CSV table of C-alpha atoms and ligand atoms in Angstrom, one decimal:
chain,number,residue,atom,x,y,z
A,1,MET,CA,-141.5,80.2,-5.4
A,2,SER,CA,-140.3,79.0,-8.8
A,3,ASP,CA,-142.5,79.6,-11.9
A,4,SER,CA,-143.0,75.9,-12.6
A,5,SER,CA,-143.1,72.6,-10.7
A,6,THR,CA,-143.5,69.0,-11.7
A,7,PHE,CA,-146.7,67.5,-10.2
A,8,HIS,CA,-147.7,63.9,-10.1
A,9,GLY,CA,-150.1,61.8,-8.2
A,10,TRP,CA,-149.3,59.2,-5.5
A,11,GLY,CA,-148.6,56.6,-8.2
A,12,ARG,CA,-145.9,58.9,-9.7
A,13,THR,CA,-146.8,57.6,-13.2
A,14,ALA,CA,-147.9,60.6,-15.2
A,15,PRO,CA,-146.0,63.8,-14.1
A,16,SER,CA,-146.6,67.1,-15.7
A,17,VAL,CA,-145.3,70.6,-15.3
A,18,GLY,CA,-147.6,73.4,-14.1
A,19,ARG,CA,-147.4,76.7,-12.3
A,20,PRO,CA,-147.9,76.4,-8.5
A,21,VAL,CA,-150.0,79.2,-7.1
A,22,THR,CA,-150.9,79.9,-3.5
A,23,ALA,CA,-153.6,82.0,-1.8
A,24,THR,CA,-155.6,82.4,1.4
A,25,ALA,CA,-159.3,81.9,1.0
A,26,ASN,CA,-159.8,85.6,0.4
A,27,GLY,CA,-157.2,85.6,-2.4
A,28,VAL,CA,-158.8,82.7,-4.4
A,29,PRO,CA,-161.3,84.8,-6.4
A,30,HIS,CA,-158.4,86.9,-7.8
A,31,LEU,CA,-156.4,83.8,-8.8
A,32,VAL,CA,-159.4,82.3,-10.5
A,33,ARG,CA,-160.1,85.4,-12.5
A,34,ARG,CA,-156.6,85.8,-13.7
A,35,ALA,CA,-156.1,82.1,-14.7
A,36,GLY,CA,-154.6,81.8,-18.1
A,37,PRO,CA,-155.7,79.8,-21.2
A,38,ARG,CA,-154.7,76.5,-19.6
A,39,GLY,CA,-156.9,77.2,-16.6
A,40,LEU,CA,-156.5,76.3,-13.0
A,41,ILE,CA,-156.9,73.2,-10.8
A,42,ALA,CA,-156.9,73.1,-7.0
A,43,ARG,CA,-154.6,70.5,-5.4
A,44,GLY,CA,-154.7,68.9,-2.0
A,45,LEU,CA,-152.0,66.6,-0.6
A,46,GLY,CA,-151.5,64.8,-3.9
A,47,ARG,CA,-152.8,61.5,-2.5
A,48,SER,CA,-154.9,60.7,-5.6
A,49,TYR,CA,-152.9,58.1,-7.6
A,50,GLY,CA,-153.3,59.6,-11.1
A,51,ASP,CA,-153.6,63.0,-12.7
A,52,PRO,CA,-156.7,64.8,-11.2
A,53,ALA,CA,-154.7,67.4,-9.2
A,54,GLN,CA,-152.2,68.5,-11.9
A,55,ASN,CA,-152.6,70.8,-14.9
A,56,ALA,CA,-149.9,70.7,-17.5
A,57,GLY,CA,-149.0,74.3,-18.6
A,58,GLY,CA,-151.6,75.8,-16.3
A,59,ASP,CA,-152.1,76.9,-12.7
A,60,VAL,CA,-152.1,74.4,-9.8
A,61,LEU,CA,-153.5,76.0,-6.6
A,62,LEU,CA,-151.7,74.5,-3.6
A,63,PRO,CA,-153.7,73.7,-0.4
A,64,LEU,CA,-155.2,76.7,1.5
A,65,PRO,CA,-153.8,77.2,5.0
A,66,THR,CA,-155.2,75.0,7.8
A,67,GLU,CA,-158.0,76.4,9.9
A,68,ILE,CA,-160.3,74.5,12.2
A,69,GLY,CA,-163.2,75.9,14.1
A,70,ALA,CA,-164.7,74.8,17.4
A,71,VAL,CA,-167.0,71.8,17.5
A,72,ALA,CA,-170.6,73.1,17.5
A,73,ALA,CA,-173.3,71.9,19.9
A,74,ASP,CA,-174.7,69.8,17.1
A,75,GLY,CA,-171.4,68.1,16.5
A,76,THR,CA,-170.5,69.9,13.3
A,77,VAL,CA,-167.1,71.4,12.6
A,78,ARG,CA,-166.0,74.0,10.1
A,79,ALA,CA,-162.6,73.6,8.5
A,80,SER,CA,-160.6,75.3,5.7
A,81,ALA,CA,-160.3,73.3,2.5
A,82,GLY,CA,-156.6,72.7,2.9
A,83,THR,CA,-156.9,71.2,6.4
A,84,SER,CA,-155.7,67.6,6.4
A,85,LEU,CA,-157.8,64.9,8.0
A,86,HIS,CA,-154.7,64.2,10.2
A,87,ASP,CA,-154.9,67.7,11.7
A,88,LEU,CA,-158.7,67.5,11.9
A,89,MET,CA,-158.6,64.2,13.8
A,90,ALA,CA,-155.9,65.7,16.1
A,91,ALA,CA,-158.4,68.6,16.9
A,92,LEU,CA,-161.5,66.3,17.2
A,93,LEU,CA,-160.3,63.3,19.2
A,94,PRO,CA,-159.4,65.2,22.4
A,95,ARG,CA,-163.0,66.5,22.2
A,96,GLY,CA,-164.4,63.0,21.9
A,97,ARG,CA,-165.3,63.4,18.2
A,98,PHE,CA,-164.3,61.6,15.0
A,99,LEU,CA,-165.1,61.7,11.3
A,100,PRO,CA,-167.7,59.3,10.1
A,101,VAL,CA,-165.7,58.5,7.0
A,102,THR,CA,-162.0,58.2,6.7
A,103,PRO,CA,-160.1,56.8,3.7
A,104,GLY,CA,-157.0,54.6,4.1
A,105,THR,CA,-154.7,57.6,4.7
A,106,ARG,CA,-155.4,60.6,6.9
A,107,TYR,CA,-153.0,62.7,4.8
A,108,VAL,CA,-155.7,64.0,2.5
A,109,THR,CA,-157.3,67.5,2.7
A,110,VAL,CA,-160.9,68.2,3.5
A,111,ALA,CA,-161.4,69.5,-0.1
A,112,GLY,CA,-159.6,66.5,-1.6
A,113,ALA,CA,-161.9,64.2,0.3
A,114,ILE,CA,-165.0,66.1,-0.9
A,115,ALA,CA,-163.8,66.4,-4.5
A,116,CYS,CA,-163.2,62.6,-4.8
A,117,ASP,CA,-166.1,61.9,-2.5
A,118,VAL,CA,-163.9,59.4,-0.7
A,119,HIS,CA,-165.1,56.3,1.1
A,120,GLY,CA,-163.8,54.3,4.0
A,121,LYS,CA,-164.4,51.0,5.7
A,122,SER,CA,-167.8,52.3,6.9
A,123,HIS,CA,-169.3,52.9,3.4
A,124,HIS,CA,-172.0,50.2,3.8
A,125,ARG,CA,-173.3,52.0,6.9
A,126,ALA,CA,-172.2,55.7,6.6
A,127,GLY,CA,-172.0,56.3,2.8
A,128,SER,CA,-169.1,58.4,1.5
A,129,PHE,CA,-167.6,61.7,2.7
A,130,GLY,CA,-170.1,63.9,0.8
A,131,ALA,CA,-172.9,62.5,2.8
A,132,HIS,CA,-171.5,64.2,5.9
A,133,VAL,CA,-170.9,67.7,4.4
A,134,VAL,CA,-173.5,70.2,5.7
A,135,ASP,CA,-172.3,72.9,3.4
A,136,LEU,CA,-169.2,74.2,1.6
A,137,ASP,CA,-167.9,77.4,0.1
A,138,LEU,CA,-167.0,77.3,-3.5
A,139,VAL,CA,-165.3,79.9,-5.7
A,140,ILE,CA,-166.7,79.5,-9.2
A,141,ALA,CA,-165.2,80.7,-12.4
A,142,SER,CA,-166.5,84.2,-12.2
A,143,GLY,CA,-164.7,84.7,-8.9
A,144,GLU,CA,-168.0,84.6,-7.0
A,145,THR,CA,-168.2,82.5,-3.8
A,146,ARG,CA,-171.2,80.3,-3.4
A,147,THR,CA,-172.2,78.5,-0.3
A,148,VAL,CA,-173.8,75.2,-1.3
A,149,GLY,CA,-175.2,72.1,0.4
A,150,PRO,CA,-177.7,69.3,-0.1
A,151,ASP,CA,-180.5,71.8,0.5
A,152,ARG,CA,-178.9,74.9,-1.0
A,153,ASP,CA,-178.1,74.8,-4.7
A,154,PRO,CA,-178.1,71.0,-4.6
A,155,ASP,CA,-177.1,70.6,-8.3
A,156,LEU,CA,-173.9,72.5,-7.8
A,157,PHE,CA,-173.2,70.9,-4.4
A,158,TRP,CA,-173.5,67.3,-5.8
A,159,ALA,CA,-171.6,68.2,-8.9
A,160,THR,CA,-168.8,69.3,-6.5
A,161,VAL,CA,-168.9,66.2,-4.4
A,162,GLY,CA,-166.8,63.8,-6.4
A,163,GLY,CA,-166.4,66.5,-9.1
A,164,LEU,CA,-162.6,66.4,-9.0
A,165,GLY,CA,-162.2,70.1,-8.7
A,166,LEU,CA,-163.9,70.8,-12.0
A,167,THR,CA,-166.7,73.0,-10.6
A,168,GLY,CA,-164.5,75.5,-8.7
A,169,VAL,CA,-162.3,75.9,-5.7
A,170,ILE,CA,-163.6,74.7,-2.4
A,171,THR,CA,-162.4,77.1,0.3
A,172,ALA,CA,-164.1,75.7,3.5
A,173,ALA,CA,-166.7,73.1,4.6
A,174,THR,CA,-168.8,72.3,7.5
A,175,LEU,CA,-168.7,68.6,8.4
A,176,ARG,CA,-170.7,66.3,10.6
A,177,THR,CA,-168.7,64.4,13.2
A,178,ILE,CA,-169.6,61.4,15.4
A,179,PRO,CA,-169.0,60.9,19.1
A,180,VAL,CA,-166.3,58.5,20.2
A,181,GLU,CA,-165.2,57.5,23.8
A,182,THR,CA,-161.6,56.5,22.9
A,183,ALA,CA,-159.0,56.7,20.1
A,184,TYR,CA,-159.1,52.9,19.8
A,185,ALA,CA,-160.9,50.3,17.8
A,186,GLU,CA,-162.1,46.9,18.9
A,187,VAL,CA,-161.1,44.7,16.0
A,188,SER,CA,-162.1,41.2,14.8
A,189,THR,CA,-159.9,39.3,12.3
A,190,GLN,CA,-161.0,36.3,10.3
A,191,ARG,CA,-158.9,34.3,7.8
A,192,LEU,CA,-161.1,33.0,4.9
A,193,PRO,CA,-160.0,30.3,2.5
A,194,ASP,CA,-161.4,31.7,-0.8
A,195,LEU,CA,-163.5,34.3,-2.5
A,196,ASP,CA,-166.9,32.6,-1.9
A,197,ALA,CA,-166.2,32.4,1.8
A,198,VAL,CA,-165.2,36.1,2.2
A,199,MET,CA,-168.1,37.3,0.0
A,200,ALA,CA,-170.6,35.1,2.0
A,201,GLU,CA,-169.2,36.4,5.3
A,202,MET,CA,-169.5,40.0,4.2
A,203,ARG,CA,-173.0,39.6,2.8
A,204,GLU,CA,-174.2,38.0,6.0
A,205,GLY,CA,-172.3,40.0,8.6
A,206,ASP,CA,-171.3,43.5,7.4
A,207,ASP,CA,-174.6,45.1,8.2
A,208,ALA,CA,-174.1,44.4,11.9
A,209,VAL,CA,-170.6,46.1,12.0
A,210,THR,CA,-169.5,49.7,11.5
A,211,TYR,CA,-166.2,49.0,9.7
A,212,SER,CA,-165.3,46.1,7.4
A,213,VAL,CA,-162.7,45.4,4.8
A,214,ALA,CA,-160.9,42.4,3.5
A,215,TRP,CA,-157.2,42.1,2.4
A,216,ILE,CA,-157.1,39.7,-0.6
A,217,ASP,CA,-154.1,37.6,-1.8
A,218,THR,CA,-154.3,38.4,-5.5
A,219,LEU,CA,-151.6,35.9,-6.3
A,220,ALA,CA,-153.6,32.9,-4.9
A,221,ARG,CA,-155.2,30.8,-7.7
A,222,GLY,CA,-157.4,27.8,-8.2
A,223,ALA,CA,-159.2,26.7,-5.0
A,224,ALA,CA,-157.5,29.4,-3.0
A,225,LEU,CA,-158.6,32.2,-5.4
A,226,GLY,CA,-159.6,35.2,-3.3
A,227,ARG,CA,-158.3,33.9,0.0
A,228,SER,CA,-158.6,36.8,2.4
A,229,VAL,CA,-158.1,38.3,5.8
A,230,LEU,CA,-161.3,40.1,6.8
A,231,SER,CA,-160.9,42.8,9.3
A,232,ARG,CA,-163.9,44.4,11.1
A,233,GLY,CA,-164.1,47.0,13.9
A,234,GLU,CA,-166.1,49.2,16.1
A,235,HIS,CA,-165.0,52.2,18.2
A,236,ALA,CA,-163.8,50.9,21.5
A,237,THR,CA,-165.7,52.1,24.5
A,238,ARG,CA,-164.1,53.6,27.7
A,239,GLU,CA,-165.5,50.7,29.7
A,240,LEU,CA,-163.8,48.2,27.5
A,241,LEU,CA,-160.4,49.9,27.7
A,242,GLY,CA,-160.4,50.5,31.5
A,243,ASP,CA,-157.4,52.3,32.9
A,244,ARG,CA,-155.1,52.9,30.0
A,245,GLY,CA,-154.2,56.6,30.6
A,246,ASP,CA,-155.4,59.1,28.1
A,247,LEU,CA,-157.9,57.3,25.9
A,248,LEU,CA,-158.3,60.2,23.4
A,249,THR,CA,-154.7,60.8,22.3
A,250,PRO,CA,-154.7,61.5,18.5
A,251,PRO,CA,-152.5,59.6,16.0
A,252,ALA,CA,-148.9,60.8,15.8
A,253,ALA,CA,-147.1,61.8,12.6
A,254,PRO,CA,-145.1,59.0,10.9
A,255,ARG,CA,-141.7,58.2,12.6
A,256,LEU,CA,-140.3,56.4,9.5
A,257,ALA,CA,-139.8,57.7,6.0
A,258,VAL,CA,-138.5,56.3,2.7
A,259,PRO,CA,-136.0,59.1,2.1
A,260,PHE,CA,-135.4,58.8,-1.7
A,261,THR,CA,-136.6,56.9,-4.7
A,262,PRO,CA,-134.5,53.8,-5.3
A,263,PRO,CA,-133.3,53.3,-8.9
A,264,VAL,CA,-135.3,50.1,-9.2
A,265,ASN,CA,-138.7,48.8,-8.1
A,266,LEU,CA,-138.2,47.0,-4.8
A,267,VAL,CA,-141.6,45.3,-5.0
A,268,GLY,CA,-140.4,42.2,-6.8
A,269,SER,CA,-142.6,39.3,-7.6
A,270,LEU,CA,-140.8,36.6,-5.5
A,271,GLY,CA,-140.8,38.7,-2.4
A,272,VAL,CA,-144.5,39.6,-2.8
A,273,ARG,CA,-145.6,36.0,-3.2
A,274,ALA,CA,-143.7,35.0,0.0
A,275,PHE,CA,-145.1,38.1,1.8
A,276,ASN,CA,-148.7,37.3,0.8
A,277,GLU,CA,-148.3,33.7,1.9
A,278,ALA,CA,-146.9,34.8,5.3
A,279,TRP,CA,-149.5,37.5,5.7
A,280,PHE,CA,-152.3,35.0,5.1
A,281,ARG,CA,-150.8,32.3,7.3
A,282,LYS,CA,-150.0,34.6,10.2
A,283,ALA,CA,-153.6,35.9,10.4
A,284,PRO,CA,-155.7,34.3,13.1
A,285,ARG,CA,-158.4,31.9,12.0
A,286,HIS,CA,-160.8,34.0,14.0
A,287,ARG,CA,-159.9,36.5,16.7
A,288,THR,CA,-162.2,39.0,18.3
A,289,GLY,CA,-161.8,41.8,20.8
A,290,GLU,CA,-158.3,43.0,19.8
A,291,ILE,CA,-157.7,46.6,20.7
A,292,GLN,CA,-155.9,48.7,18.1
A,293,PRO,CA,-155.2,52.5,18.0
A,294,LEU,CA,-157.4,54.1,15.4
A,295,ALA,CA,-154.3,54.9,13.3
A,296,THR,CA,-153.3,51.2,13.1
A,297,PHE,CA,-156.8,50.2,12.2
A,298,PHE,CA,-157.6,52.9,9.6
A,299,HIS,CA,-154.2,54.1,8.3
A,300,PRO,CA,-151.5,51.4,8.6
A,301,LEU,CA,-149.6,52.8,5.6
A,302,ASP,CA,-149.3,56.2,7.2
A,303,GLY,CA,-146.7,54.9,9.5
A,304,VAL,CA,-144.0,55.2,6.8
A,305,ALA,CA,-143.9,58.6,5.0
A,306,GLY,CA,-143.3,58.3,1.2
A,307,TRP,CA,-143.9,54.6,1.0
A,308,ASN,CA,-144.9,54.9,-2.6
A,309,ARG,CA,-141.2,55.5,-3.4
A,310,VAL,CA,-140.3,51.8,-2.9
A,311,TYR,CA,-141.9,51.2,-6.3
A,312,GLY,CA,-138.9,52.9,-7.9
A,313,PRO,CA,-138.8,55.5,-10.7
A,314,HIS,CA,-141.7,54.0,-12.7
A,315,GLY,CA,-144.1,54.2,-9.8
A,316,LEU,CA,-147.3,52.2,-9.2
A,317,VAL,CA,-150.8,51.9,-10.4
A,318,GLN,CA,-153.8,51.4,-8.2
A,319,TYR,CA,-156.7,49.8,-10.1
A,320,GLN,CA,-160.0,50.2,-8.2
A,321,PHE,CA,-163.4,49.3,-9.6
A,322,VAL,CA,-166.9,48.5,-8.4
A,323,VAL,CA,-169.4,46.1,-9.8
A,324,PRO,CA,-173.0,45.8,-8.7
A,325,ASP,CA,-174.0,43.5,-5.9
A,326,HIS,CA,-175.4,40.7,-8.1
A,327,GLU,CA,-172.3,40.7,-10.4
A,328,ASP,CA,-170.4,38.1,-8.4
A,329,ALA,CA,-169.5,36.3,-11.6
A,330,ALA,CA,-167.8,39.4,-13.0
A,331,LEU,CA,-165.8,39.8,-9.8
A,332,VAL,CA,-164.7,36.2,-9.9
A,333,ARG,CA,-163.6,36.5,-13.6
A,334,ILE,CA,-161.7,39.6,-13.0
A,335,LEU,CA,-159.9,38.2,-10.0
A,336,GLU,CA,-159.0,35.1,-12.0
A,337,GLN,CA,-157.4,37.3,-14.6
A,338,ILE,CA,-155.5,39.3,-12.0
A,339,ALA,CA,-154.3,36.1,-10.4
A,340,ALA,CA,-153.3,34.6,-13.7
A,341,ALA,CA,-151.3,37.7,-14.6
A,342,ARG,CA,-149.0,37.0,-11.6
A,343,LEU,CA,-148.2,40.7,-11.2
A,344,PRO,CA,-146.7,41.4,-7.8
A,345,SER,CA,-149.3,43.0,-5.6
A,346,PHE,CA,-149.3,42.8,-1.8
A,347,LEU,CA,-152.0,45.5,-1.4
A,348,ALA,CA,-155.4,44.5,-2.6
A,349,VAL,CA,-158.6,45.1,-0.7
A,350,LEU,CA,-162.2,44.1,-1.2
A,351,LYS,CA,-165.1,46.0,0.3
A,352,ARG,CA,-168.9,45.8,0.0
A,353,PHE,CA,-170.4,49.2,-0.7
A,354,GLY,CA,-173.8,50.4,0.3
A,355,PRO,CA,-175.8,52.6,-2.0
A,356,GLY,CA,-174.2,55.6,-3.7
A,357,ASN,CA,-175.3,59.3,-3.5
A,358,ASP,CA,-176.4,62.0,-5.9
A,359,GLY,CA,-172.9,63.1,-7.1
A,360,PRO,CA,-172.8,62.4,-10.9
A,361,LEU,CA,-169.1,61.6,-10.7
A,362,SER,CA,-169.2,60.0,-7.3
A,363,PHE,CA,-167.6,56.5,-7.5
A,364,PRO,CA,-169.4,54.3,-4.9
A,365,MET,CA,-172.5,52.3,-5.8
A,366,ALA,CA,-174.0,49.3,-4.1
A,367,GLY,CA,-171.8,46.4,-4.8
A,368,TRP,CA,-168.3,45.0,-4.6
A,369,THR,CA,-165.2,47.1,-4.9
A,370,LEU,CA,-161.7,45.8,-5.3
A,371,ALA,CA,-158.6,48.0,-5.1
A,372,TYR,CA,-155.4,46.5,-6.4
A,373,ASP,CA,-151.9,48.1,-6.2
A,374,VAL,CA,-149.3,47.0,-8.7
A,375,PRO,CA,-146.0,48.3,-10.0
A,376,ALA,CA,-146.3,50.3,-13.3
A,377,HIS,CA,-145.3,48.1,-16.2
A,378,PRO,CA,-146.1,48.0,-19.9
A,379,ASP,CA,-147.8,44.5,-19.5
A,380,LEU,CA,-150.4,46.2,-17.3
A,381,ALA,CA,-152.0,48.1,-20.2
A,382,PRO,CA,-153.6,45.2,-22.0
A,383,LEU,CA,-154.7,43.6,-18.8
A,384,LEU,CA,-156.3,46.7,-17.3
A,385,ASP,CA,-157.9,47.7,-20.7
A,386,GLY,CA,-159.5,44.3,-20.8
A,387,LEU,CA,-160.7,44.6,-17.2
A,388,ASP,CA,-162.2,48.0,-17.9
A,389,ASP,CA,-164.4,46.5,-20.7
A,390,GLN,CA,-165.6,43.8,-18.3
A,391,VAL,CA,-166.3,46.3,-15.6
A,392,VAL,CA,-168.4,48.3,-18.0
A,393,ALA,CA,-170.2,45.2,-19.2
A,394,ALA,CA,-171.1,44.4,-15.6
A,395,GLY,CA,-172.5,47.9,-15.1
A,396,GLY,CA,-169.6,49.0,-12.9
A,397,ARG,CA,-167.0,51.7,-13.0
A,398,VAL,CA,-163.4,52.5,-12.1
A,399,TYR,CA,-162.5,55.1,-9.4
A,400,LEU,CA,-161.1,58.2,-11.0
A,401,ALA,CA,-159.2,59.2,-7.8
A,402,LYS,CA,-157.0,56.2,-8.5
A,403,ASP,CA,-157.0,56.4,-12.3
A,404,SER,CA,-154.2,57.5,-14.7
A,405,ARG,CA,-154.9,55.4,-17.8
A,406,LEU,CA,-158.6,54.9,-18.5
A,407,ARG,CA,-159.7,55.4,-22.1
A,408,ALA,CA,-162.0,58.4,-22.5
A,409,GLY,CA,-164.6,56.5,-24.5
A,410,LEU,CA,-165.6,54.3,-21.6
A,411,LEU,CA,-166.3,57.2,-19.2
A,412,PRO,CA,-170.0,57.8,-20.2
A,413,ALA,CA,-170.8,54.1,-19.7
A,414,MET,CA,-169.2,54.0,-16.3
A,415,TYR,CA,-170.7,57.3,-15.2
A,416,PRO,CA,-174.0,57.5,-17.0
A,417,ARG,CA,-174.9,60.8,-15.3
A,418,LEU,CA,-171.7,62.5,-16.6
A,419,ASP,CA,-173.9,65.0,-18.7
A,420,GLU,CA,-175.4,66.3,-15.4
A,421,LEU,CA,-171.9,67.4,-14.4
A,422,ARG,CA,-171.2,68.8,-17.8
A,423,ALA,CA,-174.5,70.8,-17.6
A,424,VAL,CA,-173.5,72.3,-14.2
A,425,ARG,CA,-170.1,73.2,-15.6
A,426,GLU,CA,-171.7,74.8,-18.6
A,427,LYS,CA,-173.6,77.1,-16.2
A,428,VAL,CA,-170.9,78.0,-13.7
A,429,ASP,CA,-167.8,77.6,-15.8
A,430,PRO,CA,-168.7,78.1,-19.5
A,431,ASP,CA,-165.1,78.9,-20.5
A,432,ARG,CA,-163.7,75.9,-18.6
A,433,VAL,CA,-161.4,77.7,-16.3
A,434,PHE,CA,-161.2,74.6,-14.1
A,435,ARG,CA,-159.2,72.0,-15.9
A,436,SER,CA,-156.8,69.2,-15.1
A,437,ASP,CA,-154.7,66.6,-16.9
A,438,LEU,CA,-157.5,64.2,-16.0
A,439,SER,CA,-160.3,66.3,-17.4
A,440,ARG,CA,-158.4,66.7,-20.7
A,441,ARG,CA,-157.5,63.0,-20.8
A,442,LEU,CA,-161.0,61.8,-20.2
A,443,GLU,CA,-162.7,64.6,-22.1
A,444,ILE,CA,-164.9,65.6,-19.2
B,501,LIG,C1,-152.5,55.2,1.0
B,501,LIG,C2,-153.8,55.7,0.3
B,501,LIG,C3,-155.0,55.2,0.7
B,501,LIG,C4,-156.2,55.7,0.2
B,501,LIG,N1,-157.3,55.1,0.6
B,501,LIG,C5,-158.5,55.6,0.1
B,501,LIG,C6,-159.7,55.0,0.6
B,501,LIG,O1,-159.8,54.1,1.4
B,501,LIG,N2,-160.9,55.5,0.0
B,501,LIG,C7,-160.9,56.5,-0.9
B,501,LIG,O2,-161.9,56.9,-1.3
B,501,LIG,N3,-159.7,57.0,-1.3
B,501,LIG,C8,-158.5,56.6,-0.9
B,501,LIG,N4,-157.4,57.1,-1.3
B,501,LIG,C9,-157.4,58.2,-2.3
B,501,LIG,C10,-157.5,59.6,-1.6
B,501,LIG,O3,-158.3,59.5,-0.4
B,501,LIG,C11,-158.1,60.6,-2.5
B,501,LIG,O4,-157.5,60.6,-3.7
B,501,LIG,C12,-158.2,62.0,-1.9
B,501,LIG,O5,-159.0,62.8,-2.7
B,501,LIG,C13,-156.8,62.7,-1.9
B,501,LIG,O6,-156.9,63.9,-1.2
B,501,LIG,P1,-155.8,65.0,-1.5
B,501,LIG,O7,-156.1,66.1,-0.5
B,501,LIG,O8,-154.5,64.4,-1.5
B,501,LIG,O9,-156.2,65.6,-2.9
B,501,LIG,P2,-155.4,65.6,-4.3
B,501,LIG,O10,-155.1,64.2,-4.6
B,501,LIG,O11,-154.4,66.6,-4.3
B,501,LIG,O12,-156.6,66.0,-5.2
B,501,LIG,C14,-157.7,65.2,-5.4
B,501,LIG,C15,-158.9,66.0,-6.1
B,501,LIG,O13,-159.3,67.0,-5.2
B,501,LIG,C16,-159.4,68.2,-5.9
B,501,LIG,N5,-159.2,69.3,-5.0
B,501,LIG,C17,-158.2,69.4,-4.1
B,501,LIG,N6,-158.3,70.6,-3.4
B,501,LIG,C18,-159.5,71.2,-3.9
B,501,LIG,C19,-160.1,72.4,-3.6
B,501,LIG,N7,-159.7,73.3,-2.6
B,501,LIG,N8,-161.2,72.7,-4.3
B,501,LIG,C20,-161.7,71.8,-5.2
B,501,LIG,N9,-161.1,70.7,-5.5
B,501,LIG,C21,-160.0,70.3,-4.9
B,501,LIG,C22,-158.3,68.1,-6.9
B,501,LIG,O14,-158.5,69.0,-8.0
B,501,LIG,C23,-158.4,66.7,-7.4
B,501,LIG,O15,-159.3,66.6,-8.4
B,501,LIG,C24,-156.1,56.7,-0.8
B,501,LIG,C25,-154.9,57.2,-1.2
B,501,LIG,C26,-153.7,56.8,-0.6
B,501,LIG,C27,-152.4,57.4,-1.1
């Protein structure tokens, strides 16, 4: 392996050069003890959009080898930190089990999902990934391995859940799983004419469904502001599917790939407006009972490997924030500014979160979260800086797994329990062995 590599996040906006290092779980303590002055950060599959999994001038630990244990009688499963959720689902589904929380891609590692405390369409019911971790093994700065969980060294556990790799290297975790009868979802789709309508529908109806998320047309303005396609689902039962052959076949690997980065951004504004219009119009007014493979329902983008390349050499930014439940007005104002900016975005989703957990750097909190993908462009900076201020004023925060540009000064207001994470780091990593471009940028 070469001595240095360029690392970037999924958005490809802020590359830096670090030293890739590899190890099995047993070799991690040695690597941690010998980390140089620029420290070490563990990396998963690089699906965070910004810079949490890179470390300019320092060590970047690549994912540990995949290892998946048997499903225990209580439905828990033990997996190595580097196991992808794709591989885990492939092992679980034939046994009639699934993960209670899956993000919008299954190409993330178990450790990456814990370190960002990822959420899925089930957050209002199931909470985030960390809520389903029974325990995890963590190599701290001294090289010692600690097994921690909600009942065992809870401060270190919760600092690690959402802690962006800054408390140590996770080497394995035990996770809870849920029973499923099939690898399909029963989906309902509803076209809603504006933001009020989609918010009212989610407020009234989400509690009764397991999975819920709305695609939003961020280019629609005026009376159509926030027009949406709301998609909800449940795990399909065996009875519903009848005789369809093997009902527990796991999702396949992608068959298509974007083979190289085109010299220009292919997500142009005219094309996106037409796409959004067509996407909205083609959605059924209200359809229920559609059967979709779980991969189609949860991970539609995983069908094309390397889709982020279509944004060209400058990459993309995903801006995701949450504001508390009662801050509807802030959400409306922010969406108005996004729509007025006319930036080409075909991927924007709205979700209603349930309550957050004890992780001081965990993102979810009860309220509304909007995730907005947009090509990187200098015009974005003033827009997003302005939105950050409004998010803070509303008592909300941005999601650090998606961030590459937040100003450090806003972090304590967004994450008021930041000092709890710092106190834990002071105890287990006083010399700050674990560092990343993000931790330096945000002065964590
Ligand atoms: C298409 C797409 C859809 C997405 N949808 C969602 C979504 O719906 N919900 C959501 O919450 N997120 C979503 N994400 C973000 C993604 O789920 C998270 O960023 C996730 O953490 C990425 O995991 P990874 O394995 O790629 O980790 P990386 O991005 O490589 O790293 C993420 C963090 O994990 C830390 N880490 C990695 N391995 C270890 C380890 N062994 N020990 C300690 N720390 C470690 C890194 O240091 C870093 O801080 C999406 C991303 C994409 C590209």
